[in-house]
Every structure is written in structure tokens, then in C-alpha cells.
């Protein structure tokens, strides 16, 4: 019996367990360049075996934060602890950390094998051990058969995996990856994302990955830290970031969203009712917020959560009506734009389940929209 209960408690991810110790602790870290603040009082805990993604637009401070973890930059204020040790006075080469650079940092005149072995040779390890570790790592990234090739004889994706093998062969406890798949085309990037997850899980090394690509973060991450202008504005599991964005910026940054503006008319413990002029209806959301009466808020609803109807619907709440102004057929789904009477434009996506659609909705059709109360969220900031 005790075995079962132990298993149950350990199956919860570390960040959801109150008593687990973080592997990486970023404690109120800021970085100033002159009077410009690139990273602003960031506090963040990352746990062992996490594949944590720092996600944000260009210039949001992601690389600066990563470089402070590696020791290439010093924090202006705050502390970084790795495995319980304060890194303030530890130089980059003595940290249990490695950074994966873009594949163009490979040595062009060295073979795949020699590129991967390079870091180990500098550690003066025995020849046999180096050979064994290099072979193991090349097998791990599925490049064993290309060990003798030079980088220019590899595809972009293969070069990227050499760079990964080179970073991993030194067995860091923490691997930092700055836009690791940025140079790959979309299809290859998606395949490589799954490779990266497999390798991370097999090795059990903690990864911190920087990306500006929200789909990439959603695919890769155990948790995502969303950055904007030097701040981490939400840290959560991918699904939570998407379904329960904590503010307007996150809602709009991650995926597509419709934001309606309205005034709170009823604020219950577990529901909120909002008067919305844009839809000319009441909107109801199934979670409580704490706010002043008449506070103005945004209601966020994802395009795939809105239903489209040809005929009027009974419900007076969480509904709207308008005219189709645009349709984009995207293969697996179609995107509809509907202009409400208020002028507000709403985006709706519908999966293309059946091929023949003689009854397909088309431009200028008048349509009725509705959605469920637990499909939307209220945003107050
Ligand atoms: P990201 O990786 O999210 O695109 P960075 O961390 O590279 O963003 O940069 C954040 C901000 O800090 C940018 O505005 C950048 O211009 C600035 N910055 C980064 N490094 C330096 C530096 N060494 N000196 C001055 N400003 C810098
Ligand atoms: Mg960057």
C-alpha cells in the first residue's frame, strides 16, 4: 500500500509539489545595460528534468537571462543558484552548465566525430573514454552512421544535432539552448522538436530553451515562462498558458484570441456577468474574479471555441450575430471572420471534418455565434 501512495505522490510534476526543491533558482534577478533594464526582477524556479521554455518576442530579455545562467553576463542585482550553489562567483567554465550554440558554430574542417569530441579532449580524458562517449552521444542523436562526415556534407537538421551532441557529451546538469531550431524550416523544426523531447527525457538533463515561437514552446515545454520587456509575466504549463492566460498580453501573444471589452454587472464567487456593447449581449464567465463593481474588463475567447449557426439561438448570454466578411480555407480547418453590428470583428475556426460541403457557409451569410461559459476567461490586466 505504501508503494502505491508513494507512486501517486511522485507522479505529480515537481513544480506542483509544495515540498520539492528547485534545481535552478533565479532569485529577483535584474540586468541593466546603462540605464536600460533588459531583465527586470525575475524570480523563477526550474526543477530537475524540466524542459523549461522562456518565450517572448525579440528584445524581451530571453537571451540576456540565459547568458546570466551560463555566466557570460553578471546579474546587476539578485542571485542565481544551481543545485543549491550560489553562482555569483563561479565562472562559466566551472558551472555545471553547457550552452548549445547554433549549428554554424561547428568547426568546418573537423568531422562530426571530432566536433563532438572537441570539448572532451580539452578535459584530457583517455582516448577510449572519449571514443565511447562520442559514439554514445552520436547514437543518441541518430548520427552514428555519419560520424566521419564534415559539417558541409550534412543537412541543416543534422548539423543542429551535431551541435546538440557536442553540448551534451560533456554531461552538463543543465543545458541552455538559445533558439536551437531557429535555422530550420518548419517541417524539420517540428520533427526536431520531438527529437529534442526524446533526448531530454532519455538523458534526464534539465533544459532551459529560449524561443520566440509560441508553437515551439507549446510543443516542447513542461512549463513556459512568458517574457515581455524584461519581465516574466506568466509561468505555467503550456495548456494553462493557453487556456488561462493571466493577462491581455499573454492571451494575444499565445495563439489567436478574440478580446471583447465590457463592464462587470455581477460578480459572484464562481461566475462573472459582463455587459458587452460589442456583442450587444451579456457575457458570462465561469470563474470568479475580485474586482470593483462596474470595472471594465476584457473577455478572451479562442477562435476554436465559438460555434457558428445559420439560425438564431435561444441563449441570450455568450452569443452574438453578424455577417461573414472573410473565409480562409487552411486545409485542416477554416477561418471565418464575422463582423458584428457594432463593427467588432470576430475570428472563428472550424475543423474541416467532411470534404463535401454543399451547404458550406459563404461570404455575406448572416450567422449566429455562441460559446460555453467555461470557454472564456476574464482578464483584468
Ligand atoms: P531577446 O533574446 O529576448 O531577443 P535580449 O536578451 O537579447 O532579447 O535583449 C534584451 C534587450 O537588451 C534588447 O533591447 C537588447 O538590445 C538589450 N541588450 C542585450 N545585450 C546588451 C548589451 N550587451 N548592451 C546593451 N544592451 C543590450
Ligand atoms: Mg535572443
Coordinates of C-alpha atoms and ligand atoms in Angstrom, one line a residue:
X1 CA 0.0 0.0 0.0
X2 CA 2.7 2.4 0.9
X3 CA 4.3 1.8 -2.5
X4 CA 1.1 2.9 -4.2
X5 CA 0.8 6.1 -2.3
X6 CA 4.4 6.9 -2.9
X7 CA 4.0 6.4 -6.6
X8 CA 0.9 8.7 -6.6
X9 CA 2.7 11.5 -4.9
X10 CA 5.8 11.3 -7.1
X11 CA 3.7 11.2 -10.3
X12 CA 2.8 14.8 -9.7
X13 CA 5.3 17.0 -11.5
X14 CA 7.8 18.7 -9.1
X15 CA 6.5 22.2 -9.6
X16 CA 3.1 21.1 -8.4
X17 CA 4.5 19.6 -5.2
X18 CA 4.8 22.0 -2.3
X19 CA 7.9 20.4 -0.8
X20 CA 10.2 19.9 -3.9
X21 CA 13.5 21.6 -4.2
X22 CA 14.1 23.6 -7.4
X23 CA 17.3 22.7 -9.3
X24 CA 17.7 26.2 -10.7
X25 CA 16.7 29.2 -8.6
X26 CA 16.5 32.6 -10.1
X27 CA 16.0 35.0 -7.3
X28 CA 15.0 38.5 -8.1
X29 CA 17.5 38.9 -10.9
X30 CA 17.8 42.1 -12.9
X31 CA 20.2 43.2 -15.6
X32 CA 20.9 46.8 -16.5
X33 CA 22.8 47.9 -19.6
X34 CA 23.5 51.6 -18.7
X35 CA 20.1 52.9 -17.7
X36 CA 18.3 50.3 -19.8
X37 CA 16.7 47.4 -17.9
X38 CA 17.0 44.2 -20.1
X39 CA 15.8 41.8 -17.3
X40 CA 13.6 43.1 -14.6
X41 CA 13.4 41.4 -11.2
X42 CA 12.9 38.0 -12.5
X43 CA 12.2 35.2 -10.0
X44 CA 11.8 31.7 -11.3
X45 CA 12.3 28.1 -10.1
X46 CA 13.1 25.3 -12.5
X47 CA 13.0 21.7 -11.4
X48 CA 15.2 18.7 -12.3
X49 CA 14.2 17.1 -15.6
X50 CA 12.2 20.0 -16.7
X51 CA 12.2 21.2 -20.3
X52 CA 11.5 24.8 -19.4
X53 CA 10.9 27.3 -22.2
X54 CA 11.5 31.1 -22.0
X55 CA 9.1 32.5 -24.6
X56 CA 8.9 36.1 -25.7
X57 CA 9.2 38.5 -28.6
X58 CA 12.5 39.9 -29.9
X59 CA 14.2 42.1 -27.3
X60 CA 12.2 40.8 -24.3
X61 CA 15.3 39.8 -22.4
X62 CA 15.4 36.0 -23.0
X63 CA 19.0 35.7 -24.2
X64 CA 20.2 38.0 -21.5
X65 CA 18.6 35.9 -18.8
X66 CA 20.1 32.7 -20.4
X67 CA 23.5 34.2 -20.6
X68 CA 23.4 35.1 -16.9
X69 CA 22.6 31.4 -16.2
X70 CA 25.7 30.4 -18.3
X71 CA 27.8 33.0 -16.5
X72 CA 28.5 35.1 -19.7
X73 CA 26.8 38.1 -18.0
X74 CA 26.6 39.0 -14.4
X75 CA 23.3 40.0 -12.9
X76 CA 23.1 43.7 -11.8
X77 CA 21.1 42.5 -8.8
X78 CA 19.7 39.2 -7.5
X79 CA 21.1 35.7 -7.2
X80 CA 21.2 32.5 -9.3
X81 CA 21.5 29.2 -7.6
X82 CA 22.1 25.9 -9.5
X83 CA 21.8 22.7 -7.5
X84 CA 21.7 24.8 -4.3
X85 CA 25.0 26.6 -5.1
X86 CA 25.2 30.4 -5.5
X87 CA 26.7 31.1 -8.9
X88 CA 27.8 34.7 -8.2
X89 CA 31.5 34.0 -8.0
X90 CA 31.6 30.9 -10.3
X91 CA 33.0 31.5 -13.8
X92 CA 31.2 29.9 -16.8
X93 CA 33.6 27.0 -17.2
X94 CA 33.1 25.9 -13.6
X95 CA 29.3 25.9 -13.8
X96 CA 27.5 22.5 -14.2
X97 CA 26.0 24.1 -17.3
X98 CA 26.5 24.0 -21.0
X99 CA 25.1 26.2 -23.7
X100 CA 24.1 24.9 -27.1
X101 CA 25.1 27.3 -29.9
X102 CA 23.6 27.4 -33.3
X103 CA 24.9 24.8 -35.7
X104 CA 27.1 27.3 -37.6
X105 CA 29.4 27.3 -34.6
X106 CA 30.7 23.8 -35.8
X107 CA 34.3 23.5 -36.9
X108 CA 34.0 23.1 -40.7
X109 CA 37.4 21.3 -41.1
X110 CA 36.6 18.7 -38.4
X111 CA 34.5 15.6 -38.9
X112 CA 31.2 15.1 -37.0
X113 CA 33.0 12.8 -34.6
X114 CA 35.9 15.3 -34.0
X115 CA 33.4 18.1 -33.5
X116 CA 31.7 16.2 -30.7
X117 CA 35.0 15.0 -29.2
X118 CA 36.5 18.5 -29.1
X119 CA 35.2 19.6 -25.7
X120 CA 36.2 16.3 -24.1
X121 CA 39.7 16.4 -25.5
X122 CA 40.3 19.7 -23.7
X123 CA 39.3 17.9 -20.5
X124 CA 42.2 15.5 -21.1
X125 CA 40.2 12.3 -20.8
X126 CA 41.5 9.0 -22.0
X127 CA 41.2 8.2 -25.7
X128 CA 38.9 5.2 -25.1
X129 CA 36.6 7.0 -22.9
X130 CA 36.3 9.9 -25.3
X131 CA 35.6 7.5 -28.2
X132 CA 32.9 5.7 -26.2
X133 CA 31.1 8.8 -25.1
X134 CA 31.2 10.3 -28.5
X135 CA 29.8 7.1 -30.1
X136 CA 27.1 7.0 -27.4
X137 CA 26.1 10.6 -28.0
X138 CA 26.1 10.3 -31.8
X139 CA 23.8 7.2 -31.5
X140 CA 21.6 9.3 -29.1
X141 CA 21.1 11.9 -31.8
X142 CA 20.9 9.3 -34.5
X143 CA 24.1 10.4 -36.3
X144 CA 26.2 7.3 -35.7
X145 CA 26.4 6.5 -39.4
X146 CA 27.6 9.9 -40.3
X147 CA 30.4 10.2 -37.8
X148 CA 33.1 10.6 -40.5
X149 CA 31.4 13.4 -42.5
X150 CA 32.3 17.0 -42.4
X151 CA 29.6 19.5 -41.4
X152 CA 29.1 20.8 -45.0
X153 CA 28.1 17.3 -46.0
X154 CA 25.1 17.3 -43.6
X155 CA 21.6 18.8 -43.8
X156 CA 20.7 21.7 -41.6
X157 CA 18.8 19.4 -39.2
X158 CA 21.8 17.0 -39.0
X159 CA 24.2 19.9 -38.2
X160 CA 21.9 21.0 -35.5
X161 CA 22.0 17.6 -33.9
X162 CA 25.8 17.6 -34.0
X163 CA 25.7 20.9 -32.1
X164 CA 23.4 19.2 -29.6
X165 CA 25.6 16.2 -29.3
X166 CA 28.6 18.4 -28.7
X167 CA 26.8 20.3 -25.9
X168 CA 25.5 17.1 -24.3
X169 CA 28.7 15.0 -24.4
X170 CA 30.1 16.9 -21.5
X171 CA 27.2 15.7 -19.4
X172 CA 26.1 19.1 -18.0
X173 CA 23.4 19.1 -15.4
X174 CA 21.7 22.0 -17.1
X175 CA 21.7 22.6 -20.8
X176 CA 20.8 26.0 -22.1
X177 CA 19.5 26.3 -25.7
X178 CA 19.0 29.7 -27.3
X179 CA 16.6 29.5 -30.3
X180 CA 18.1 26.0 -31.0
X181 CA 15.8 25.3 -34.0
X182 CA 15.6 28.8 -35.4
X183 CA 17.6 28.0 -38.5
X184 CA 15.5 25.0 -39.6
X185 CA 12.5 25.1 -41.9
X186 CA 9.1 24.5 -40.5
X187 CA 8.7 20.8 -41.1
X188 CA 12.2 19.9 -40.0
X189 CA 11.7 22.1 -36.9
X190 CA 8.6 20.2 -35.9
X191 CA 10.4 16.8 -36.3
X192 CA 13.4 18.1 -34.4
X193 CA 11.2 19.3 -31.5
X194 CA 10.1 15.7 -30.9
X195 CA 13.7 14.5 -31.1
X196 CA 14.7 17.1 -28.5
X197 CA 12.0 15.9 -26.2
X198 CA 13.0 12.3 -26.6
X199 CA 16.7 13.1 -25.9
X200 CA 15.9 15.3 -22.9
X201 CA 13.7 12.5 -21.4
X202 CA 16.3 9.8 -22.1
X203 CA 19.2 11.8 -20.5
X204 CA 17.2 13.3 -17.7
X205 CA 19.1 16.6 -18.0
X206 CA 17.3 19.8 -17.2
X207 CA 16.8 22.0 -20.3
X208 CA 16.1 25.7 -20.5
X209 CA 15.2 26.6 -24.0
X210 CA 14.8 30.2 -25.4
X211 CA 12.3 30.6 -28.2
X212 CA 10.2 33.4 -29.8
X213 CA 8.0 30.7 -31.4
X214 CA 4.9 30.0 -29.3
X215 CA 4.0 26.8 -31.1
X216 CA 7.5 25.5 -30.4
X217 CA 7.2 26.4 -26.7
X218 CA 3.8 24.7 -26.5
X219 CA 5.2 21.5 -28.1
X220 CA 8.4 21.3 -26.1
X221 CA 7.8 22.7 -22.7
X222 CA 7.0 21.2 -19.3
X223 CA 6.4 24.8 -18.4
X224 CA 6.6 28.1 -20.1
X225 CA 7.8 31.5 -18.8
X226 CA 6.3 34.2 -20.9
X227 CA 8.6 37.3 -21.1
X228 CA 7.8 40.8 -22.1
X229 CA 10.1 43.8 -21.8
X230 CA 12.4 42.1 -19.3
X231 CA 9.6 40.8 -17.1
X232 CA 8.3 37.2 -16.7
X233 CA 4.6 37.9 -16.9
X234 CA 3.3 34.3 -16.5
X235 CA 4.8 31.0 -15.7
X236 CA 2.6 27.9 -16.2
X237 CA 2.2 24.7 -18.0
X238 CA 1.5 25.1 -21.8
X239 CA -2.1 24.2 -21.5
X240 CA -2.7 26.7 -18.7
X241 CA -0.9 29.5 -20.5
X242 CA -3.2 28.9 -23.5
X243 CA -6.5 28.2 -21.6
X244 CA -6.0 30.6 -18.7
X245 CA -3.7 33.5 -19.8
X246 CA -3.1 35.8 -16.9
X247 CA -3.4 39.0 -18.8
X248 CA -4.1 40.5 -22.3
X249 CA -0.5 40.4 -23.4
X250 CA -0.2 36.6 -22.9
X251 CA -3.7 36.0 -24.4
X252 CA -2.7 37.8 -27.6
X253 CA 0.9 36.5 -27.7
X254 CA 0.0 32.8 -27.5
X255 CA -2.2 31.8 -30.4
X256 CA -5.2 33.7 -31.7
X257 CA -7.8 35.2 -29.4
X258 CA -10.9 37.4 -29.6
X259 CA -10.9 40.0 -26.9
X260 CA -14.3 41.7 -26.0
X261 CA -14.4 44.7 -23.8
X262 CA -17.2 45.0 -21.2
X263 CA -18.3 46.2 -17.8
X264 CA -18.8 43.9 -14.8
X265 CA -22.5 43.8 -13.8
X266 CA -22.5 40.8 -11.5
X267 CA -19.5 39.4 -9.6
X268 CA -20.3 36.1 -7.9
X269 CA -17.9 33.8 -6.2
X270 CA -17.6 31.5 -9.2
X271 CA -19.0 33.4 -12.1
X272 CA -18.9 36.9 -13.6
X273 CA -21.5 38.6 -15.8
X274 CA -20.4 41.3 -18.1
X275 CA -22.3 43.8 -20.2
X276 CA -20.7 43.9 -23.6
X277 CA -21.5 46.6 -26.1
X278 CA -19.5 44.9 -28.8
X279 CA -21.7 41.8 -28.8
X280 CA -24.8 43.7 -27.5
X281 CA -25.3 40.8 -25.1
X282 CA -24.4 39.7 -21.6
X283 CA -21.3 37.6 -21.4
X284 CA -21.0 35.1 -18.6
X285 CA -17.7 33.5 -17.5
X286 CA -17.5 30.5 -15.1
X287 CA -14.8 31.7 -12.8
X288 CA -14.7 34.4 -10.1
X289 CA -12.6 37.5 -10.2
X290 CA -12.2 40.1 -7.4
X291 CA -13.0 43.5 -8.8
X292 CA -14.9 46.7 -8.2
X293 CA -18.5 46.9 -9.5
X294 CA -18.5 48.4 -13.0
X295 CA -14.9 47.6 -13.5
X296 CA -14.0 47.4 -17.2
X297 CA -12.5 44.1 -18.2
X298 CA -11.6 42.0 -21.3
X299 CA -13.2 38.7 -22.1
X300 CA -10.9 36.4 -24.0
X301 CA -12.3 33.6 -26.2
X302 CA -10.3 31.4 -28.5
X303 CA -11.5 31.1 -32.2
X304 CA -12.0 27.4 -32.0
X305 CA -14.3 27.6 -29.0
X306 CA -17.0 29.6 -30.8
X307 CA -19.8 27.8 -32.6
X308 CA -21.4 29.1 -35.9
X309 CA -25.1 28.7 -36.7
X310 CA -27.3 29.6 -39.6
X311 CA -30.4 30.1 -37.5
X312 CA -30.9 32.1 -34.3
X313 CA -30.0 30.5 -31.0
X314 CA -32.1 30.6 -27.8
X315 CA -29.4 31.7 -25.4
X316 CA -29.2 35.4 -24.5
X317 CA -25.8 35.1 -23.0
X318 CA -22.4 34.3 -24.6
X319 CA -23.9 34.9 -28.1
X320 CA -23.6 37.3 -30.9
X321 CA -24.6 37.6 -34.6
X322 CA -23.1 39.2 -37.7
X323 CA -22.0 38.8 -41.3
X324 CA -19.2 36.7 -42.7
X325 CA -16.7 39.0 -44.2
X326 CA -13.9 36.6 -44.9
X327 CA -13.1 32.9 -45.1
X328 CA -9.7 31.3 -45.3
X329 CA -9.5 27.6 -46.1
X330 CA -6.5 26.2 -44.4
X331 CA -6.7 22.5 -45.1
X332 CA -7.4 21.0 -41.7
X333 CA -9.5 24.0 -40.7
X334 CA -11.3 27.1 -42.0
X335 CA -11.0 30.5 -40.5
X336 CA -14.1 32.7 -40.6
X337 CA -14.2 36.5 -39.9
X338 CA -17.6 37.7 -38.8
X339 CA -18.4 41.4 -38.4
X340 CA -20.9 42.1 -35.6
X341 CA -23.4 45.0 -35.9
X342 CA -21.1 47.0 -33.5
X343 CA -18.4 46.7 -36.1
X344 CA -16.4 44.3 -34.0
X345 CA -14.7 41.6 -36.0
X346 CA -14.7 38.1 -34.6
X347 CA -12.4 35.3 -35.6
X348 CA -13.8 31.7 -35.6
X349 CA -12.1 28.5 -36.6
X350 CA -13.9 25.3 -37.5
X351 CA -12.3 21.9 -38.3
X352 CA -12.9 20.7 -41.8
X353 CA -14.3 17.3 -40.9
X354 CA -16.2 16.5 -44.0
X355 CA -15.0 17.1 -47.5
X356 CA -18.2 17.8 -49.3
X357 CA -19.9 20.9 -48.1
X358 CA -22.6 21.8 -50.5
X359 CA -24.1 23.6 -47.6
X360 CA -20.9 25.5 -46.8
X361 CA -21.1 28.9 -45.2
X362 CA -20.0 31.7 -47.5
X363 CA -19.3 35.4 -47.8
X364 CA -22.1 37.7 -46.7
X365 CA -24.0 35.0 -44.9
X366 CA -25.6 36.2 -41.7
X367 CA -24.6 33.9 -38.8
X368 CA -25.2 33.4 -35.1
X369 CA -22.4 32.7 -32.7
X370 CA -22.4 31.2 -29.3
X371 CA -20.0 29.6 -26.8
X372 CA -19.9 28.0 -23.4
X373 CA -19.4 29.9 -20.2
X374 CA -16.3 27.8 -19.3
X375 CA -14.7 28.5 -22.7
X376 CA -13.8 32.1 -22.0
X377 CA -11.7 33.9 -19.4
X378 CA -11.9 37.4 -17.9
X379 CA -8.7 39.5 -18.0
X380 CA -8.3 42.4 -15.7
X381 CA -4.8 43.5 -16.7
Ligands
LIG1 P1 15.9 38.5 -26.7 O1 16.8 37.4 -26.6 O2 14.6 38.3 -25.9 O3 15.6 38.9 -28.1 P2 18.0 40.1 -25.5 O4 18.1 39.5 -24.1 O5 19.0 39.7 -26.5 O6 16.5 39.8 -26.0 O7 18.0 41.7 -25.3 C1 17.1 42.4 -24.5 C2 17.4 43.8 -24.6 O8 18.7 44.1 -24.0 C3 17.4 44.3 -26.0 O9 16.8 45.6 -26.1 C4 18.9 44.4 -26.3 O10 19.2 45.4 -27.3 C5 19.5 44.8 -25.0 N1 20.9 44.3 -24.8 C6 21.2 43.0 -24.8 N2 22.6 42.9 -24.6 C7 23.0 44.1 -24.5 C8 24.3 44.7 -24.3 N3 25.4 43.9 -24.1 N4 24.4 46.1 -24.2 C9 23.3 46.8 -24.3 N5 22.1 46.4 -24.5 C10 21.9 45.1 -24.6
LIG2 MG1 17.7 36.3 -28.1

